[in-house]
Amino acid sequence: MTVNPGPAPRALADGELVDLLGAQRFGVLATVKRTGHPHLSTVLYQWDAKERVIRVSTTADRLKARQIRADPKVALHVSGPDVWSFAAVEGDAELVEVSDGDEPDRRLTITFPATRLYGTALDLAHDT
């Protein structure tokens, strides 16, 4: 058995997770395909820390919207400032129609509460 003497990842505290989600704008949204496999899309998201809700803009004809209609389980992965840290948000998504007037609109907002929020970081000592 190989022993790695280096530092191990640590779980991020809730405040660190909230801060990481607020500091980033892009993430990878996972939806569920008909086969049960994940479908991944890079998305621009908005994090509402007070409500603990993620919002993603999309259009009605996008694959992710169709998949959410079939199965609302989603997850968002957000990378931290280095390759060793991340936050993940899981929840059940809702598709909210966006309308600016009387005309039908294809725009939707994927909205989901953070029913599960987790992530890790690897604290490395820096030489000074």
GROMACS .gro file of N, CA and C in nm:
model
  384
    1MET      N    1   0.084  -0.118   0.000
    1MET     CA    2   0.000   0.000   0.000
    1MET      C    3   0.089   0.124   0.000
    2THR      N    4   0.057   0.219  -0.087
    2THR     CA    5   0.132   0.343  -0.095
    2THR      C    6   0.074   0.443   0.003
    3VAL      N    7   0.160   0.506   0.078
    3VAL     CA    8   0.116   0.607   0.174
    3VAL      C    9   0.153   0.744   0.118
    4ASN      N   10   0.057   0.832   0.113
    4ASN     CA   11   0.080   0.968   0.065
    4ASN      C   12   0.097   1.059   0.186
    5PRO      N   13   0.219   1.110   0.210
    5PRO     CA   14   0.242   1.194   0.328
    5PRO      C   15   0.189   1.337   0.313
    6GLY      N   16   0.138   1.370   0.197
    6GLY     CA   17   0.091   1.506   0.172
    6GLY      C   18  -0.041   1.535   0.242
    7PRO      N   19  -0.084   1.660   0.231
    7PRO     CA   20  -0.209   1.700   0.295
    7PRO      C   21  -0.329   1.635   0.227
    8ALA      N   22  -0.433   1.613   0.306
    8ALA     CA   23  -0.557   1.554   0.254
    8ALA      C   24  -0.660   1.665   0.232
    9PRO      N   25  -0.752   1.644   0.141
    9PRO     CA   26  -0.858   1.744   0.123
    9PRO      C   27  -0.940   1.758   0.251
   10ARG      N   28  -0.991   1.877   0.272
   10ARG     CA   29  -1.078   1.901   0.387
   10ARG      C   30  -1.213   1.951   0.336
   11ALA      N   31  -1.316   1.918   0.410
   11ALA     CA   32  -1.449   1.965   0.373
   11ALA      C   33  -1.457   2.115   0.399
   12LEU      N   34  -1.518   2.187   0.306
   12LEU     CA   35  -1.538   2.331   0.324
   12LEU      C   36  -1.653   2.356   0.421
   13ALA      N   37  -1.636   2.453   0.506
   13ALA     CA   38  -1.742   2.494   0.598
   13ALA      C   39  -1.852   2.565   0.520
   14ASP      N   40  -1.969   2.575   0.576
   14ASP     CA   41  -2.083   2.636   0.507
   14ASP      C   42  -2.050   2.777   0.457
   15GLY      N   43  -1.987   2.859   0.539
   15GLY     CA   44  -1.953   2.995   0.498
   15GLY      C   45  -1.856   2.997   0.381
   16GLU      N   46  -1.762   2.904   0.378
   16GLU     CA   47  -1.668   2.895   0.266
   16GLU      C   48  -1.740   2.854   0.137
   17LEU      N   49  -1.835   2.764   0.149
   17LEU     CA   50  -1.913   2.721   0.033
   17LEU      C   51  -1.995   2.837  -0.023
   18VAL      N   52  -2.061   2.910   0.066
   18VAL     CA   53  -2.141   3.026   0.024
   18VAL      C   54  -2.053   3.130  -0.045
   19ASP      N   55  -1.935   3.155   0.012
   19ASP     CA   56  -1.843   3.252  -0.047
   19ASP      C   57  -1.792   3.206  -0.184
   20LEU      N   58  -1.757   3.079  -0.198
   20LEU     CA   59  -1.707   3.027  -0.325
   20LEU      C   60  -1.815   3.038  -0.432
   21LEU      N   61  -1.938   3.002  -0.400
   21LEU     CA   62  -2.047   3.012  -0.497
   21LEU      C   63  -2.072   3.157  -0.537
   22GLY      N   64  -2.058   3.249  -0.443
   22GLY     CA   65  -2.077   3.391  -0.474
   22GLY      C   66  -1.964   3.452  -0.553
   23ALA      N   67  -1.844   3.395  -0.542
   23ALA     CA   68  -1.727   3.451  -0.610
   23ALA      C   69  -1.717   3.407  -0.756
   24GLN      N   70  -1.780   3.298  -0.791
   24GLN     CA   71  -1.772   3.247  -0.928
   24GLN      C   72  -1.899   3.280  -1.005
   25ARG      N   73  -1.895   3.267  -1.135
   25ARG     CA   74  -2.012   3.291  -1.220
   25ARG      C   75  -2.042   3.173  -1.311
   26PHE      N   76  -1.940   3.093  -1.341
   26PHE     CA   77  -1.959   2.978  -1.429
   26PHE      C   78  -1.950   2.849  -1.349
   27GLY      N   79  -2.031   2.753  -1.390
   27GLY     CA   80  -2.029   2.622  -1.328
   27GLY      C   81  -2.069   2.518  -1.431
   28VAL      N   82  -2.073   2.394  -1.388
   28VAL     CA   83  -2.116   2.284  -1.474
   28VAL      C   84  -2.243   2.226  -1.415
   29LEU      N   85  -2.352   2.238  -1.492
   29LEU     CA   86  -2.482   2.188  -1.450
   29LEU      C   87  -2.499   2.045  -1.498
   30ALA      N   88  -2.535   1.956  -1.407
   30ALA     CA   89  -2.562   1.817  -1.441
   30ALA      C   90  -2.713   1.793  -1.435
   31THR      N   91  -2.767   1.743  -1.545
   31THR     CA   92  -2.905   1.698  -1.551
   31THR      C   93  -2.903   1.548  -1.580
   32VAL      N   94  -3.020   1.484  -1.577
   32VAL     CA   95  -3.026   1.339  -1.594
   32VAL      C   96  -3.083   1.304  -1.731
   33LYS      N   97  -3.005   1.225  -1.808
   33LYS     CA   98  -3.051   1.177  -1.938
   33LYS      C   99  -3.155   1.066  -1.919
   34ARG      N  100  -3.226   1.033  -2.026
   34ARG     CA  101  -3.322   0.921  -2.022
   34ARG      C  102  -3.256   0.792  -1.979
   35THR      N  103  -3.128   0.775  -2.012
   35THR     CA  104  -3.055   0.652  -1.976
   35THR      C  105  -3.017   0.649  -1.829
   36GLY      N  106  -3.035   0.762  -1.759
   36GLY     CA  107  -2.993   0.772  -1.620
   36GLY      C  108  -2.854   0.829  -1.603
   37HIS      N  109  -2.782   0.845  -1.713
   37HIS     CA  110  -2.648   0.903  -1.708
   37HIS      C  111  -2.656   1.054  -1.694
   38PRO      N  112  -2.553   1.116  -1.639
   38PRO     CA  113  -2.553   1.262  -1.629
   38PRO      C  114  -2.526   1.329  -1.763
   39HIS      N  115  -2.587   1.444  -1.782
   39HIS     CA  116  -2.559   1.531  -1.896
   39HIS      C  117  -2.500   1.658  -1.837
   40LEU      N  118  -2.384   1.702  -1.885
   40LEU     CA  119  -2.313   1.816  -1.828
   40LEU      C  120  -2.314   1.933  -1.925
   41SER      N  121  -2.343   2.052  -1.872
   41SER     CA  122  -2.344   2.176  -1.951
   41SER      C  123  -2.273   2.285  -1.872
   42THR      N  124  -2.181   2.355  -1.936
   42THR     CA  125  -2.123   2.472  -1.874
   42THR      C  126  -2.226   2.584  -1.879
   43VAL      N  127  -2.251   2.647  -1.764
   43VAL     CA  128  -2.355   2.750  -1.755
   43VAL      C  129  -2.306   2.870  -1.677
   44LEU      N  130  -2.370   2.981  -1.703
   44LEU     CA  131  -2.355   3.103  -1.624
   44LEU      C  132  -2.467   3.098  -1.522
   45TYR      N  133  -2.435   3.112  -1.394
   45TYR     CA  134  -2.536   3.097  -1.291
   45TYR      C  135  -2.539   3.219  -1.198
   46GLN      N  136  -2.647   3.229  -1.123
   46GLN     CA  137  -2.660   3.330  -1.018
   46GLN      C  138  -2.688   3.256  -0.887
   47TRP      N  139  -2.614   3.292  -0.784
   47TRP     CA  140  -2.630   3.232  -0.651
   47TRP      C  141  -2.694   3.335  -0.559
   48ASP      N  142  -2.807   3.301  -0.502
   48ASP     CA  143  -2.873   3.385  -0.404
   48ASP      C  144  -2.843   3.325  -0.267
   49ALA      N  145  -2.743   3.381  -0.198
   49ALA     CA  146  -2.697   3.325  -0.071
   49ALA      C  147  -2.804   3.335   0.037
   50LYS      N  148  -2.883   3.441   0.035
   50LYS     CA  149  -2.988   3.459   0.137
   50LYS      C  150  -3.094   3.351   0.124
   51GLU      N  151  -3.141   3.328   0.000
   51GLU     CA  152  -3.244   3.226  -0.023
   51GLU      C  153  -3.185   3.087  -0.043
   52ARG      N  154  -3.051   3.081  -0.065
   52ARG     CA  155  -2.980   2.956  -0.092
   52ARG      C  156  -3.039   2.887  -0.216
   53VAL      N  157  -3.047   2.967  -0.324
   53VAL     CA  158  -3.106   2.922  -0.450
   53VAL      C  159  -3.011   2.952  -0.565
   54ILE      N  160  -3.004   2.859  -0.659
   54ILE     CA  161  -2.928   2.876  -0.783
   54ILE      C  162  -3.028   2.908  -0.894
   55ARG      N  163  -2.989   3.002  -0.983
   55ARG     CA  164  -3.069   3.034  -1.100
   55ARG      C  165  -2.980   3.030  -1.224
   56VAL      N  166  -3.032   2.968  -1.329
   56VAL     CA  167  -2.961   2.954  -1.456
   56VAL      C  168  -3.059   2.990  -1.567
   57SER      N  169  -3.018   3.079  -1.657
   57SER     CA  170  -3.102   3.116  -1.770
   57SER      C  171  -3.082   3.016  -1.884
   58THR      N  172  -3.192   2.981  -1.949
   58THR     CA  173  -3.186   2.890  -2.065
   58THR      C  174  -3.305   2.919  -2.155
   59THR      N  175  -3.323   2.838  -2.258
   59THR     CA  176  -3.440   2.851  -2.344
   59THR      C  177  -3.517   2.719  -2.342
   60ALA      N  178  -3.643   2.727  -2.377
   60ALA     CA  179  -3.734   2.612  -2.366
   60ALA      C  180  -3.690   2.492  -2.450
   61ASP      N  181  -3.621   2.517  -2.562
   61ASP     CA  182  -3.585   2.407  -2.651
   61ASP      C  183  -3.450   2.343  -2.620
   62ARG      N  184  -3.381   2.390  -2.518
   62ARG     CA  185  -3.251   2.333  -2.481
   62ARG      C  186  -3.269   2.194  -2.419
   63LEU      N  187  -3.169   2.110  -2.441
   63LEU     CA  188  -3.172   1.974  -2.389
   63LEU      C  189  -3.186   1.973  -2.237
   64LYS      N  190  -3.115   2.061  -2.168
   64LYS     CA  191  -3.122   2.061  -2.021
   64LYS      C  192  -3.264   2.092  -1.972
   65ALA      N  193  -3.336   2.179  -2.041
   65ALA     CA  194  -3.474   2.210  -2.003
   65ALA      C  195  -3.563   2.088  -2.024
   66ARG      N  196  -3.546   2.021  -2.135
   66ARG     CA  197  -3.626   1.900  -2.161
   66ARG      C  198  -3.595   1.791  -2.058
   67GLN      N  199  -3.469   1.777  -2.022
   67GLN     CA  200  -3.432   1.675  -1.924
   67GLN      C  201  -3.488   1.708  -1.786
   68ILE      N  202  -3.489   1.834  -1.749
   68ILE     CA  203  -3.544   1.874  -1.619
   68ILE      C  204  -3.694   1.848  -1.614
   69ARG      N  205  -3.763   1.867  -1.726
   69ARG     CA  206  -3.907   1.835  -1.730
   69ARG      C  207  -3.930   1.687  -1.700
   70ALA      N  208  -3.840   1.603  -1.750
   70ALA     CA  209  -3.853   1.458  -1.730
   70ALA      C  210  -3.805   1.414  -1.592
   71ASP      N  211  -3.701   1.479  -1.540
   71ASP     CA  212  -3.645   1.443  -1.409
   71ASP      C  213  -3.580   1.569  -1.351
   72PRO      N  214  -3.637   1.625  -1.245
   72PRO     CA  215  -3.588   1.754  -1.194
   72PRO      C  216  -3.458   1.749  -1.113
   73LYS      N  217  -3.401   1.631  -1.092
   73LYS     CA  218  -3.278   1.622  -1.013
   73LYS      C  219  -3.161   1.685  -1.089
   74VAL      N  220  -3.095   1.782  -1.026
   74VAL     CA  221  -2.982   1.851  -1.087
   74VAL      C  222  -2.871   1.869  -0.985
   75ALA      N  223  -2.752   1.899  -1.036
   75ALA     CA  224  -2.638   1.936  -0.952
   75ALA      C  225  -2.557   2.040  -1.029
   76LEU      N  226  -2.497   2.130  -0.954
   76LEU     CA  227  -2.408   2.231  -1.012
   76LEU      C  228  -2.273   2.218  -0.946
   77HIS      N  229  -2.168   2.201  -1.027
   77HIS     CA  230  -2.029   2.194  -0.979
   77HIS      C  231  -1.962   2.326  -1.013
   78VAL      N  232  -1.899   2.387  -0.913
   78VAL     CA  233  -1.831   2.515  -0.931
   78VAL      C  234  -1.687   2.499  -0.884
   79SER      N  235  -1.593   2.529  -0.973
   79SER     CA  236  -1.451   2.519  -0.938
   79SER      C  237  -1.410   2.636  -0.850
   80GLY      N  238  -1.318   2.609  -0.760
   80GLY     CA  239  -1.263   2.713  -0.674
   80GLY      C  240  -1.148   2.783  -0.741
   81PRO      N  241  -1.073   2.861  -0.664
   81PRO     CA  242  -0.963   2.940  -0.720
   81PRO      C  243  -0.843   2.857  -0.763
   82ASP      N  244  -0.840   2.730  -0.726
   82ASP     CA  245  -0.733   2.640  -0.768
   82ASP      C  246  -0.796   2.507  -0.809
   83VAL      N  247  -0.717   2.418  -0.863
   83VAL     CA  248  -0.770   2.291  -0.913
   83VAL      C  249  -0.813   2.196  -0.801
   84TRP      N  250  -0.782   2.229  -0.677
   84TRP     CA  251  -0.809   2.139  -0.565
   84TRP      C  252  -0.936   2.173  -0.489
   85SER      N  253  -1.001   2.282  -0.522
   85SER     CA  254  -1.120   2.321  -0.445
   85SER      C  255  -1.242   2.330  -0.535
   86PHE      N  256  -1.357   2.299  -0.476
   86PHE     CA  257  -1.483   2.306  -0.549
   86PHE      C  258  -1.599   2.315  -0.452
   87ALA      N  259  -1.713   2.357  -0.505
   87ALA     CA  260  -1.840   2.351  -0.433
   87ALA      C  261  -1.940   2.281  -0.524
   88ALA      N  262  -2.030   2.207  -0.466
   88ALA     CA  263  -2.136   2.140  -0.541
   88ALA      C  264  -2.269   2.168  -0.473
   89VAL      N  265  -2.370   2.192  -0.555
   89VAL     CA  266  -2.505   2.219  -0.507
   89VAL      C  267  -2.597   2.117  -0.573
   90GLU      N  268  -2.678   2.050  -0.492
   90GLU     CA  269  -2.775   1.956  -0.545
   90GLU      C  270  -2.915   2.003  -0.509
   91GLY      N  271  -3.011   1.972  -0.595
   91GLY     CA  272  -3.150   2.006  -0.566
   91GLY      C  273  -3.242   1.958  -0.674
   92ASP      N  274  -3.370   1.986  -0.656
   92ASP     CA  275  -3.472   1.956  -0.756
   92ASP      C  276  -3.509   2.087  -0.824
   93ALA      N  277  -3.490   2.090  -0.956
   93ALA     CA  278  -3.507   2.213  -1.032
   93ALA      C  279  -3.652   2.236  -1.073
   94GLU      N  280  -3.682   2.363  -1.091
   94GLU     CA  281  -3.810   2.407  -1.143
   94GLU      C  282  -3.779   2.496  -1.263
   95LEU      N  283  -3.860   2.486  -1.368
   95LEU     CA  284  -3.845   2.573  -1.484
   95LEU      C  285  -3.947   2.686  -1.471
   96VAL      N  286  -3.896   2.809  -1.469
   96VAL     CA  287  -3.981   2.927  -1.452
   96VAL      C  288  -3.980   3.004  -1.583
   97GLU      N  289  -4.099   3.029  -1.639
   97GLU     CA  290  -4.109   3.104  -1.764
   97GLU      C  291  -4.078   3.251  -1.739
   98VAL      N  292  -4.008   3.310  -1.836
   98VAL     CA  293  -3.973   3.451  -1.831
   98VAL      C  294  -4.052   3.520  -1.942
   99SER      N  295  -4.120   3.630  -1.908
   99SER     CA  296  -4.197   3.702  -2.009
   99SER      C  297  -4.186   3.851  -1.983
  100ASP      N  298  -4.158   3.925  -2.091
  100ASP     CA  299  -4.148   4.071  -2.081
  100ASP      C  300  -4.271   4.141  -2.135
  101GLY      N  301  -4.369   4.066  -2.182
  101GLY     CA  302  -4.485   4.130  -2.242
  101GLY      C  303  -4.590   4.028  -2.280
  102ASP      N  304  -4.665   4.059  -2.383
  102ASP     CA  305  -4.774   3.974  -2.426
  102ASP      C  306  -4.729   3.859  -2.515
  103GLU      N  307  -4.615   3.875  -2.580
  103GLU     CA  308  -4.566   3.772  -2.672
  103GLU      C  309  -4.514   3.650  -2.596
  104PRO      N  310  -4.538   3.531  -2.647
  104PRO     CA  311  -4.478   3.412  -2.587
  104PRO      C  312  -4.326   3.422  -2.595
  105ASP      N  313  -4.260   3.371  -2.494
  105ASP     CA  314  -4.115   3.383  -2.486
  105ASP      C  315  -4.056   3.244  -2.465
  106ARG      N  316  -3.944   3.217  -2.528
  106ARG     CA  317  -3.877   3.087  -2.512
  106ARG      C  318  -3.787   3.084  -2.389
  107ARG      N  319  -3.760   3.199  -2.329
  107ARG     CA  320  -3.666   3.204  -2.217
  107ARG      C  321  -3.726   3.140  -2.091
  108LEU      N  322  -3.639   3.068  -2.021
  108LEU     CA  323  -3.675   3.005  -1.894
  108LEU      C  324  -3.564   3.031  -1.795
  109THR      N  325  -3.599   3.023  -1.668
  109THR     CA  326  -3.499   3.023  -1.563
  109THR      C  327  -3.507   2.890  -1.490
  110ILE      N  328  -3.394   2.821  -1.485
  110ILE     CA  329  -3.384   2.699  -1.405
  110ILE      C  330  -3.356   2.746  -1.263
  111THR      N  331  -3.442   2.711  -1.171
  111THR     CA  332  -3.428   2.754  -1.032
  111THR      C  333  -3.427   2.630  -0.943
  112PHE      N  334  -3.328   2.623  -0.853
  112PHE     CA  335  -3.332   2.513  -0.758
  112PHE      C  336  -3.268   2.551  -0.626
  113PRO      N  337  -3.333   2.509  -0.517
  113PRO     CA  338  -3.279   2.535  -0.384
  113PRO      C  339  -3.162   2.442  -0.355
  114ALA      N  340  -3.071   2.489  -0.275
  114ALA     CA  341  -2.956   2.409  -0.235
  114ALA      C  342  -2.999   2.311  -0.126
  115THR      N  343  -3.053   2.197  -0.167
  115THR     CA  344  -3.094   2.097  -0.068
  115THR      C  345  -2.973   2.021  -0.014
  116ARG      N  346  -2.866   2.020  -0.091
  116ARG     CA  347  -2.739   1.964  -0.045
  116ARG      C  348  -2.628   2.052  -0.100
  117LEU      N  349  -2.537   2.092  -0.013
  117LEU     CA  350  -2.427   2.181  -0.047
  117LEU      C  351  -2.300   2.124   0.016
  118TYR      N  352  -2.198   2.099  -0.068
  118TYR     CA  353  -2.075   2.041  -0.016
  118TYR      C  354  -1.958   2.081  -0.104
  119GLY      N  355  -1.838   2.058  -0.056
  119GLY     CA  356  -1.719   2.088  -0.134
  119GLY      C  357  -1.594   2.062  -0.052
  120THR      N  358  -1.481   2.069  -0.119
  120THR     CA  359  -1.354   2.045  -0.051
  120THR      C  360  -1.249   2.146  -0.096
  121ALA      N  361  -1.143   2.150  -0.019
  121ALA     CA  362  -1.025   2.229  -0.053
  121ALA      C  363  -0.903   2.151  -0.007
  122LEU      N  364  -0.792   2.177  -0.068
  122LEU     CA  365  -0.665   2.118  -0.028
  122LEU      C  366  -0.575   2.233   0.011
  123ASP      N  367  -0.549   2.244   0.139
  123ASP     CA  368  -0.466   2.354   0.189
  123ASP      C  369  -0.320   2.316   0.177
  124LEU      N  370  -0.252   2.381   0.086
  124LEU     CA  371  -0.110   2.355   0.064
  124LEU      C  372  -0.028   2.468   0.126
  125ALA      N  373   0.081   2.431   0.189
  125ALA     CA  374   0.171   2.531   0.245
  125ALA      C  375   0.245   2.598   0.130
  126HIS      N  376   0.253   2.730   0.134
  126HIS     CA  377   0.323   2.806   0.030
  126HIS      C  378   0.458   2.853   0.084
  127ASP      N  379   0.562   2.836   0.003
  127ASP     CA  380   0.695   2.884   0.042
  127ASP      C  381   0.698   3.034   0.032
  128THR      N  382   0.756   3.099   0.129
  128THR     CA  383   0.767   3.246   0.125
  128THR      C  384   0.909   3.290   0.109
   0.00000   0.00000   0.00000
